[in-house]
PDB file of C-alpha atoms in Angstrom:
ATOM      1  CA  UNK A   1     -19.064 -37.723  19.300  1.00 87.00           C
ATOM      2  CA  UNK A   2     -19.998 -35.691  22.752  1.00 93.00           C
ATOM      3  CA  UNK A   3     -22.025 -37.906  25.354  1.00 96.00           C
ATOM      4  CA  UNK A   4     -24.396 -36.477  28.495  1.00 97.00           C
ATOM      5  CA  UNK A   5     -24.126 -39.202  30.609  1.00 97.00           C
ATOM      6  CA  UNK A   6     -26.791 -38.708  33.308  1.00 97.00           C
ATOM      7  CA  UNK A   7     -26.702 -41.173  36.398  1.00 96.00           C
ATOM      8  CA  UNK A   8     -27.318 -40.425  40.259  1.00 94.00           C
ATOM      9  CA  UNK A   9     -24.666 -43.537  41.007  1.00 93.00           C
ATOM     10  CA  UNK A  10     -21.491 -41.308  41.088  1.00 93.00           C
ATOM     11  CA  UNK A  11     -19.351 -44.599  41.222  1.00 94.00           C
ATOM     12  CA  UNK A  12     -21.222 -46.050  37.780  1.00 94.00           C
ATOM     13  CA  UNK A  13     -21.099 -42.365  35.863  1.00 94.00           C
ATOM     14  CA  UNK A  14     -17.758 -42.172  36.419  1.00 94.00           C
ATOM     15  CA  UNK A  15     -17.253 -45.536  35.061  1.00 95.00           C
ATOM     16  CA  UNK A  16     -19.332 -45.048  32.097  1.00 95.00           C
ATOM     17  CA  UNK A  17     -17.683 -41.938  31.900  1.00 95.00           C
ATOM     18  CA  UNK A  18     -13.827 -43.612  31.484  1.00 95.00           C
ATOM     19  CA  UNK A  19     -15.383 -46.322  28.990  1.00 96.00           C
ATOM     20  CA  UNK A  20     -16.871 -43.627  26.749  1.00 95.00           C
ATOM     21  CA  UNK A  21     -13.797 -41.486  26.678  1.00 94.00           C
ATOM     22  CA  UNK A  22     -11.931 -44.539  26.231  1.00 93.00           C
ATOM     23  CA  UNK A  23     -14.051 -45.110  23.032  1.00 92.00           C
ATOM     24  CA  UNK A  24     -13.136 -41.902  21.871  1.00 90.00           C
ATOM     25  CA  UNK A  25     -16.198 -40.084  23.089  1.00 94.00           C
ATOM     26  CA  UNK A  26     -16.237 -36.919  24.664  1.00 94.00           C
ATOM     27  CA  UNK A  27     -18.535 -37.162  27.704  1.00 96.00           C
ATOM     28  CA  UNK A  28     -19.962 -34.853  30.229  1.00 96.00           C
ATOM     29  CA  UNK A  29     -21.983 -36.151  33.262  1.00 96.00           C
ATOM     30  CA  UNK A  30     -24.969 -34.886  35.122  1.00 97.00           C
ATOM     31  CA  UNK A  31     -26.171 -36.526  38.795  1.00 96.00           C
ATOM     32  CA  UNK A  32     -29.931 -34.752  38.642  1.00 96.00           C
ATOM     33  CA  UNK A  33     -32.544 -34.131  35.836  1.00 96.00           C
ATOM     34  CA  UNK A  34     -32.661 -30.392  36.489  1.00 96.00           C
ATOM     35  CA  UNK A  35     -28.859 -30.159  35.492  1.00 96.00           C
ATOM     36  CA  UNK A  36     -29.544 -32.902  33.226  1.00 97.00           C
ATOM     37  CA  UNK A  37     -31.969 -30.414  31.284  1.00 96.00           C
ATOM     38  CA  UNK A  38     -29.648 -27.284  31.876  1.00 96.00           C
ATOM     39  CA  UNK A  39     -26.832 -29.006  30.469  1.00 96.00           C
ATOM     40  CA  UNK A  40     -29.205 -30.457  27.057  1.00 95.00           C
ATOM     41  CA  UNK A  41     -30.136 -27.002  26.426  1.00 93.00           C
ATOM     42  CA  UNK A  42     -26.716 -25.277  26.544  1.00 92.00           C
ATOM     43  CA  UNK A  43     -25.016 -28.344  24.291  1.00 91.00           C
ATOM     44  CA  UNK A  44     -26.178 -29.966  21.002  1.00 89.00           C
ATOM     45  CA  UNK A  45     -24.883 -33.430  22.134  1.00 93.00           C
ATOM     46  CA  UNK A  46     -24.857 -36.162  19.829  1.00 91.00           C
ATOM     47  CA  UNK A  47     -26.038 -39.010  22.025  1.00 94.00           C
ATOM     48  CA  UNK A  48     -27.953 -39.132  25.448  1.00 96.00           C
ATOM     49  CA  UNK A  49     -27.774 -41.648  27.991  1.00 97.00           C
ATOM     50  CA  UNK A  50     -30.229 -41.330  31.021  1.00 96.00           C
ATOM     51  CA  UNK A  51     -30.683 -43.171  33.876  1.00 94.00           C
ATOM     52  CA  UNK A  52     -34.286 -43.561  34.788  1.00 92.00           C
ATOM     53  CA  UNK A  53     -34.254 -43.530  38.551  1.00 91.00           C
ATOM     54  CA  UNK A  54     -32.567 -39.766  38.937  1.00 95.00           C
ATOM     55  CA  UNK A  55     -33.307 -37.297  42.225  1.00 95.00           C
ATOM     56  CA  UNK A  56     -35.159 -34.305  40.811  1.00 92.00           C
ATOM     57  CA  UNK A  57     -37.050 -34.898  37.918  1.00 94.00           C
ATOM     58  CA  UNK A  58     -36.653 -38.474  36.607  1.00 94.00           C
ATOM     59  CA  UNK A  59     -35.273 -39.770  33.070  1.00 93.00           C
ATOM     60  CA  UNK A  60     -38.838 -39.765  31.626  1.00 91.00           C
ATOM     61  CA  UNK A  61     -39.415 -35.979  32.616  1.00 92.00           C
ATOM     62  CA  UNK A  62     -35.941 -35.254  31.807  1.00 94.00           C
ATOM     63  CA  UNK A  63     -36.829 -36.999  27.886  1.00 91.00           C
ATOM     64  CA  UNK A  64     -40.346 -35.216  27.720  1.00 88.00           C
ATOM     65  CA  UNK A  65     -39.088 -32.098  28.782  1.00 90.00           C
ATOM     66  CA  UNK A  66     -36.218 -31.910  26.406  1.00 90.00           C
ATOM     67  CA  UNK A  67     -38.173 -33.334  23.419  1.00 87.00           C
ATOM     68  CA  UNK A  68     -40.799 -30.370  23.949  1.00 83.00           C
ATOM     69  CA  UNK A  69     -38.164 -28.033  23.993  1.00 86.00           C
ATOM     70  CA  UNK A  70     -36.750 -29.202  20.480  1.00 84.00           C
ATOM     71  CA  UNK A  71     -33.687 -30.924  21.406  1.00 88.00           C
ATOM     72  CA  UNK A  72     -34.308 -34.316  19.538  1.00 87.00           C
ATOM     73  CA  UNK A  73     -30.133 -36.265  19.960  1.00 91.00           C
ATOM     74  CA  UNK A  74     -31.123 -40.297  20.657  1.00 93.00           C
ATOM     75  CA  UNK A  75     -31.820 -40.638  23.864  1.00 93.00           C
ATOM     76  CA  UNK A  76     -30.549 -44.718  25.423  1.00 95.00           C
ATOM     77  CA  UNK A  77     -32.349 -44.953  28.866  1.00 94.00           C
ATOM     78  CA  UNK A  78     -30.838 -46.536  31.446  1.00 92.00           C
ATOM     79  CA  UNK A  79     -32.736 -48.625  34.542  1.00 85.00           C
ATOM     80  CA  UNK A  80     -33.248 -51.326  36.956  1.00 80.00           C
ATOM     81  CA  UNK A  81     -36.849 -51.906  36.160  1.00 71.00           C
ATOM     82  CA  UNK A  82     -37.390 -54.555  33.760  1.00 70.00           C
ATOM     83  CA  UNK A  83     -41.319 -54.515  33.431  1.00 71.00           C
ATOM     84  CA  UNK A  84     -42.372 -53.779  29.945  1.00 77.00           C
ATOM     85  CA  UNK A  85     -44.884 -51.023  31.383  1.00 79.00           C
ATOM     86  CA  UNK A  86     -41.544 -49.146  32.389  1.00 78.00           C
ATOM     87  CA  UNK A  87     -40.262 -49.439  28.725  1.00 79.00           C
ATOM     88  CA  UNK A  88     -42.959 -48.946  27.075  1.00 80.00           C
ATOM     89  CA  UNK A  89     -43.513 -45.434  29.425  1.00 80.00           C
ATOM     90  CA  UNK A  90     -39.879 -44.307  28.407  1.00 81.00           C
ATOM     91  CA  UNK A  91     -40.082 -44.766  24.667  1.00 81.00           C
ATOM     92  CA  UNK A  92     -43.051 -43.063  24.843  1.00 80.00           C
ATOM     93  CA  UNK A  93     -41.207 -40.371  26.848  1.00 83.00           C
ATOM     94  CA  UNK A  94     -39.566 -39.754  23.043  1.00 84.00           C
ATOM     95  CA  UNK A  95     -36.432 -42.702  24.254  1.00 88.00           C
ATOM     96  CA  UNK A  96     -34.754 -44.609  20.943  1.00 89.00           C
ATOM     97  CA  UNK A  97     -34.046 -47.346  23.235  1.00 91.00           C
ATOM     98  CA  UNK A  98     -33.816 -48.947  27.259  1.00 90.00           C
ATOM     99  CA  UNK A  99     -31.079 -50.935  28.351  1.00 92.00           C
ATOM    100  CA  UNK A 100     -32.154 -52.823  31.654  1.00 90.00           C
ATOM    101  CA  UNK A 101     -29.238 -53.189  34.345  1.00 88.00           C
ATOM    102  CA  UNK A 102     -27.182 -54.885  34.844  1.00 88.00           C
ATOM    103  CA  UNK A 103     -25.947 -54.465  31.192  1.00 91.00           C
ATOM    104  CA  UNK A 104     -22.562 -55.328  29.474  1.00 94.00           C
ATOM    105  CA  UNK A 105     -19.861 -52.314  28.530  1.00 95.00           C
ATOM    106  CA  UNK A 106     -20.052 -53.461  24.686  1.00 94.00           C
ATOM    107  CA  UNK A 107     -24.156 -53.875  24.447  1.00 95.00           C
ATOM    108  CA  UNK A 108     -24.186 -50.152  25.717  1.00 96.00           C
ATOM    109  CA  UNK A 109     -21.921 -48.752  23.255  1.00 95.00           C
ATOM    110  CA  UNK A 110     -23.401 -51.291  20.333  1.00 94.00           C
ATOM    111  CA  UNK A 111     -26.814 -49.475  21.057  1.00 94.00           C
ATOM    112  CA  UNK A 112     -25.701 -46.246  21.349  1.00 94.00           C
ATOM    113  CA  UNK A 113     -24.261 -46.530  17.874  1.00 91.00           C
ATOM    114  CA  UNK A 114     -26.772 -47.659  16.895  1.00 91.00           C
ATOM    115  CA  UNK A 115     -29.902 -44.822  18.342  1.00 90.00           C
ATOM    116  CA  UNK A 116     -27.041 -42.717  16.560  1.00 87.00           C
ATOM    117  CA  UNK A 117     -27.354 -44.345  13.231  1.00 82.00           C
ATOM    118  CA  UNK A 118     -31.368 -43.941  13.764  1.00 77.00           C
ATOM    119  CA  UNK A 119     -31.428 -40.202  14.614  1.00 63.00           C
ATOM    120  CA  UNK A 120     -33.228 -37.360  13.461  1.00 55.00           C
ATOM    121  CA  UNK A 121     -30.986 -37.258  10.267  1.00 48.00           C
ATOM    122  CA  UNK A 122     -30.476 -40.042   7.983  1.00 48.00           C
ATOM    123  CA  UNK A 123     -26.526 -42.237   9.241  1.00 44.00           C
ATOM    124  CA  UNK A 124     -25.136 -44.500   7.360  1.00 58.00           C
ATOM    125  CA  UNK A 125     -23.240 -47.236   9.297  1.00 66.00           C
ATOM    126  CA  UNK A 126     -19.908 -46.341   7.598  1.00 84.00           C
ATOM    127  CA  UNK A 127     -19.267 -42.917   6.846  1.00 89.00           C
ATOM    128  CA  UNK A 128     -17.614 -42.269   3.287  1.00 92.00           C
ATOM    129  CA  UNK A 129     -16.530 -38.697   1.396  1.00 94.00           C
ATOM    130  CA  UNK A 130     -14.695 -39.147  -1.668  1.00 94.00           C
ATOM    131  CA  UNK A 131     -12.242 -42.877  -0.937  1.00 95.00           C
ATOM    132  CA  UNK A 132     -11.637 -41.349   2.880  1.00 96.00           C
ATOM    133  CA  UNK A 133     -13.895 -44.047   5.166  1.00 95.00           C
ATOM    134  CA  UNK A 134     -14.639 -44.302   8.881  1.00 94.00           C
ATOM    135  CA  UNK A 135     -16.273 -47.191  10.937  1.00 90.00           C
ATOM    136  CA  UNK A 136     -17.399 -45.910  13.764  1.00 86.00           C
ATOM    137  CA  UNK A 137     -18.593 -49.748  15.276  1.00 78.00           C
ATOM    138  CA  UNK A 138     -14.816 -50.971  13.751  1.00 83.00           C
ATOM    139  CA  UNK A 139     -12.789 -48.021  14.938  1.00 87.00           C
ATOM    140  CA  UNK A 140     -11.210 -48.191  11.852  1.00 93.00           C
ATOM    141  CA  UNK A 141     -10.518 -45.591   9.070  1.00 96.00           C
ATOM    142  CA  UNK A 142      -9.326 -45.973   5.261  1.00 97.00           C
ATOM    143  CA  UNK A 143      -7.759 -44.058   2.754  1.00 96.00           C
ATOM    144  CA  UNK A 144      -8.898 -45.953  -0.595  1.00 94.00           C
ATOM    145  CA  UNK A 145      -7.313 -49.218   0.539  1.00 93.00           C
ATOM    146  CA  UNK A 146      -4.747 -48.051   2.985  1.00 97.00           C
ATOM    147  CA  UNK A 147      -5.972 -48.445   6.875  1.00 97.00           C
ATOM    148  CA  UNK A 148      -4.672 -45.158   8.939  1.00 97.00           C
ATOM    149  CA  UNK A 149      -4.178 -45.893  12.608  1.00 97.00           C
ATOM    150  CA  UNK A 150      -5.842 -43.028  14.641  1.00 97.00           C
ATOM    151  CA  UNK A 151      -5.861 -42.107  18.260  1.00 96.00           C
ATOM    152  CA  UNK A 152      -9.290 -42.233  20.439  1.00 94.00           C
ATOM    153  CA  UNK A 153      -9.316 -38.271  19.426  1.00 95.00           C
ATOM    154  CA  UNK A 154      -8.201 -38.096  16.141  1.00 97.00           C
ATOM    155  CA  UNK A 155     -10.631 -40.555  15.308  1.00 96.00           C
ATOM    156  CA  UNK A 156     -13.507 -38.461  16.797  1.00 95.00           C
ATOM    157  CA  UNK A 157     -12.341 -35.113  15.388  1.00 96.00           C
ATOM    158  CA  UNK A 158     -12.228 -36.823  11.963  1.00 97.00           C
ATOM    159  CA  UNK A 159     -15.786 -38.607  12.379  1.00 94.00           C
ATOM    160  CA  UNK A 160     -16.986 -34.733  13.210  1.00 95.00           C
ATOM    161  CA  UNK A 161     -15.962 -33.813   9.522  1.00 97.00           C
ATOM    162  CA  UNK A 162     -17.115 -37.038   8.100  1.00 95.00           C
ATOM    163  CA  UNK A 163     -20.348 -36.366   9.656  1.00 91.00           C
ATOM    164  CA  UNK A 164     -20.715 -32.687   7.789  1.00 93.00           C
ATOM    165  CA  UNK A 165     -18.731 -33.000   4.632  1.00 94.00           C
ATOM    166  CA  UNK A 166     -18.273 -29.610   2.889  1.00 95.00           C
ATOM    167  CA  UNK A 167     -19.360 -27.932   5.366  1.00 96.00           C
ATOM    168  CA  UNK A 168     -17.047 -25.298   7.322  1.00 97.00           C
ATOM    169  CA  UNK A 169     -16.656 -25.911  11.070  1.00 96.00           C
ATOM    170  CA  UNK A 170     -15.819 -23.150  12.904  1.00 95.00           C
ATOM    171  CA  UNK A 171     -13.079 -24.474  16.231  1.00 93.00           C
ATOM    172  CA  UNK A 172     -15.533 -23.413  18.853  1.00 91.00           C
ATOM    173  CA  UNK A 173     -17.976 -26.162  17.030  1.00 92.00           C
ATOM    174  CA  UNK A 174     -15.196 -28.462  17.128  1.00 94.00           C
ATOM    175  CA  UNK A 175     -14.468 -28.387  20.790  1.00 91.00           C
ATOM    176  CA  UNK A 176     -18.079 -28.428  21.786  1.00 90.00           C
ATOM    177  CA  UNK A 177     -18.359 -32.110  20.024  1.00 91.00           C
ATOM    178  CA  UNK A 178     -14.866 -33.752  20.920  1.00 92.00           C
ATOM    179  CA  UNK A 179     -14.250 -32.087  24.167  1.00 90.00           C
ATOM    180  CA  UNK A 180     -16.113 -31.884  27.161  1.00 81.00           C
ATOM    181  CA  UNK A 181     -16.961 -28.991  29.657  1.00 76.00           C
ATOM    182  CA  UNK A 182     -13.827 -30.132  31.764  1.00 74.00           C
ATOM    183  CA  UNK A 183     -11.540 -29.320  29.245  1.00 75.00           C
ATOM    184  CA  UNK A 184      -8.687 -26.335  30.150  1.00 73.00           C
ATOM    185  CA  UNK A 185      -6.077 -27.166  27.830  1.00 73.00           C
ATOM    186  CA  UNK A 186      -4.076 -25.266  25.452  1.00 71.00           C
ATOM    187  CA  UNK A 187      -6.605 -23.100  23.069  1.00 78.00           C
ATOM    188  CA  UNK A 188      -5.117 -23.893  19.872  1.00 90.00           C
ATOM    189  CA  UNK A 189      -5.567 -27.915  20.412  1.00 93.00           C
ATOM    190  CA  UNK A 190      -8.201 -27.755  17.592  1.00 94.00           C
ATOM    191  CA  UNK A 191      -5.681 -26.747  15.240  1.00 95.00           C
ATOM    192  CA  UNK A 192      -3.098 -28.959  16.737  1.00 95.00           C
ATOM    193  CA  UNK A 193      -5.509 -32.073  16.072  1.00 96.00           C
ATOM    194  CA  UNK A 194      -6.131 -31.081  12.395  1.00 97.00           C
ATOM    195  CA  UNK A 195      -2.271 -30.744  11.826  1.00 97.00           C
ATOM    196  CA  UNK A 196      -2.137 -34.383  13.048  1.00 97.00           C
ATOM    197  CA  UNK A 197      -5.325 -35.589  10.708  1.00 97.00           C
ATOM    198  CA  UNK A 198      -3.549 -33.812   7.962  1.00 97.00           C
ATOM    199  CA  UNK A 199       0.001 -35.676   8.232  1.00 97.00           C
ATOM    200  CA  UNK A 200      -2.007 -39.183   8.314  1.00 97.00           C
ATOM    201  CA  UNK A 201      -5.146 -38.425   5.939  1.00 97.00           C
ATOM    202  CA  UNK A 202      -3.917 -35.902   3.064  1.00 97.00           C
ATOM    203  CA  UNK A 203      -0.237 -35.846   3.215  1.00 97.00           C
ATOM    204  CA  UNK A 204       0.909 -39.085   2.393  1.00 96.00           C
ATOM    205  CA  UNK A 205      -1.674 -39.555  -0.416  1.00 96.00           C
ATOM    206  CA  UNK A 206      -0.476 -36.251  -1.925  1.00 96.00           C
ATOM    207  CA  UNK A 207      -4.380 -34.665  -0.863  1.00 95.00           C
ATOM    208  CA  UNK A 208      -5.022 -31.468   0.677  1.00 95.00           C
ATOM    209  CA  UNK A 209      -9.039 -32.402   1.529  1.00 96.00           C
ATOM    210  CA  UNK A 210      -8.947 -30.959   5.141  1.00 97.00           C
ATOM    211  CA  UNK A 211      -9.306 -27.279   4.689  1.00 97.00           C
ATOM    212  CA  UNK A 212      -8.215 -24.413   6.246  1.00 97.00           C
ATOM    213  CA  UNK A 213     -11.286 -21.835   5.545  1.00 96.00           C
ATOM    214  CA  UNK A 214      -9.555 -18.173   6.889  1.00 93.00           C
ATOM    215  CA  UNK A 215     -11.123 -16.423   9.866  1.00 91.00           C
ATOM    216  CA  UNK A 216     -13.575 -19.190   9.584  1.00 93.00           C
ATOM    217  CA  UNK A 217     -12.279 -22.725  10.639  1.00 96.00           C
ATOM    218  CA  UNK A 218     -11.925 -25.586   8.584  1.00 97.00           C
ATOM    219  CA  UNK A 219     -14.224 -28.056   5.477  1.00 97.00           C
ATOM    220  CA  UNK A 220     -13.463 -31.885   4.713  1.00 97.00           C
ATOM    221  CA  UNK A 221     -13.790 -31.112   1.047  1.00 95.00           C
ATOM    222  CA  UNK A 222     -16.199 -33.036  -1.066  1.00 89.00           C
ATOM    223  CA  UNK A 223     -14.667 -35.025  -4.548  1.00 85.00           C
ATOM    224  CA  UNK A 224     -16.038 -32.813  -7.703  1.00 75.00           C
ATOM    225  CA  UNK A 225     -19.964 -33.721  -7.878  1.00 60.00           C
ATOM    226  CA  UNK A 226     -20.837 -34.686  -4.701  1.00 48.00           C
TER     227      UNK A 226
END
């Protein structure tokens, strides 16, 4: 899942920052709601958190703004202000939810799983093609019965096909959900990644479900009749 974290406080986004990616997210940050909106229209992130109090244009023009333009990912406000005027002004902004500060590490990531579950399309809380499962609150994944330990990134490349079964993602589509803008590591780590999936997934349950789809990129394949 890729994250805009967008917070003013450069010591708190880079904290939230090195919780998310610790989660397995991959995260981007933005100080101001002019990059904030920059960045939201050259991305299709999955999940938005925005800090209300932001130099520039604040989190509620930041959330109109980006709702007029069509970009509808959840959107988890962030502020100080606890009057219900405030929340009731960001949700009407087009916000899934506010989280007042201080707030606890595991209430932020419990609600952004959950404005994810809620978005524009339909998410179950577990995520299920064929008997290959993923909890995304657990951080656990299944093969029929059989738990398969995954790392932070395996685990997010595999909820990415989970997420669009049968569908063919291309590696640039990859990298723009489970990597972040910093990334300048070796090109073919998309292809590196699925290897690994592939030796803990398919190969020791005798499956071939992740697909290599030629001068394309690569399909979680869906059982016969689904």
């Amino acid at each position: 899942m890729r994250v805009l974290v967008v917070e003013d406080d450069i010591r708190m986004g880079v904290l939230l920052r090195r919780g998310l990616a610790e989660e397995g997210y991959a995260v981007d940050l933005a100080t101001d709601g002019q990059n904030a909106i920059w960045q939201v229209s050259e991305c299709a992130y999955d999940v938005i958190v925005l800090d209300v109090m932001i130099p520039g244009y604040d989190g509620f023009e930041v959330c109109r703004r980006m709702r007029a333009a069509g970009r509808w990912a959840p959107v988890l406000m962030l502020t100080a202000r606890d009057a219900v005027a405030d929340r009731v002004r960001g949700l009407d902004a087009g916000a899934d939810d506010y989280l007042v500060k201080p707030f606890s590490f595991s209430e932020l990531t419990a609600r952004l799983r959950a404005v994810v579950r809620r978005g524009a399309h339909e998410r179950p809380a577990v995520l299920q093609v064929g008997d290959l499962r993923l909890d995304p609150a657990s951080r656990q994944a299944w093969r029929a019965f059989a738990e398969i330990e995954l790392t932070a990134k395996e685990f997010a490349v595999l909820e990415l096909f989970l997420r669009h079964p049968g569908e063919v993602l291309t590696r640039t589509q990859i990298l723009d959900h489970v990597w972040d803008f910093a990334y300048d590591g070796v090109s073919n780590v998309v292809d590196q990644y699925v290897g690994l999936l592939r030796r803990k997934i398919d190969q020791p349950f005798g499956r071939s479900d992740l697909q290599t789809v030629r001068g394309f990129g690569y399909r979680l394949r869906e059982p016969r009749g689904g």
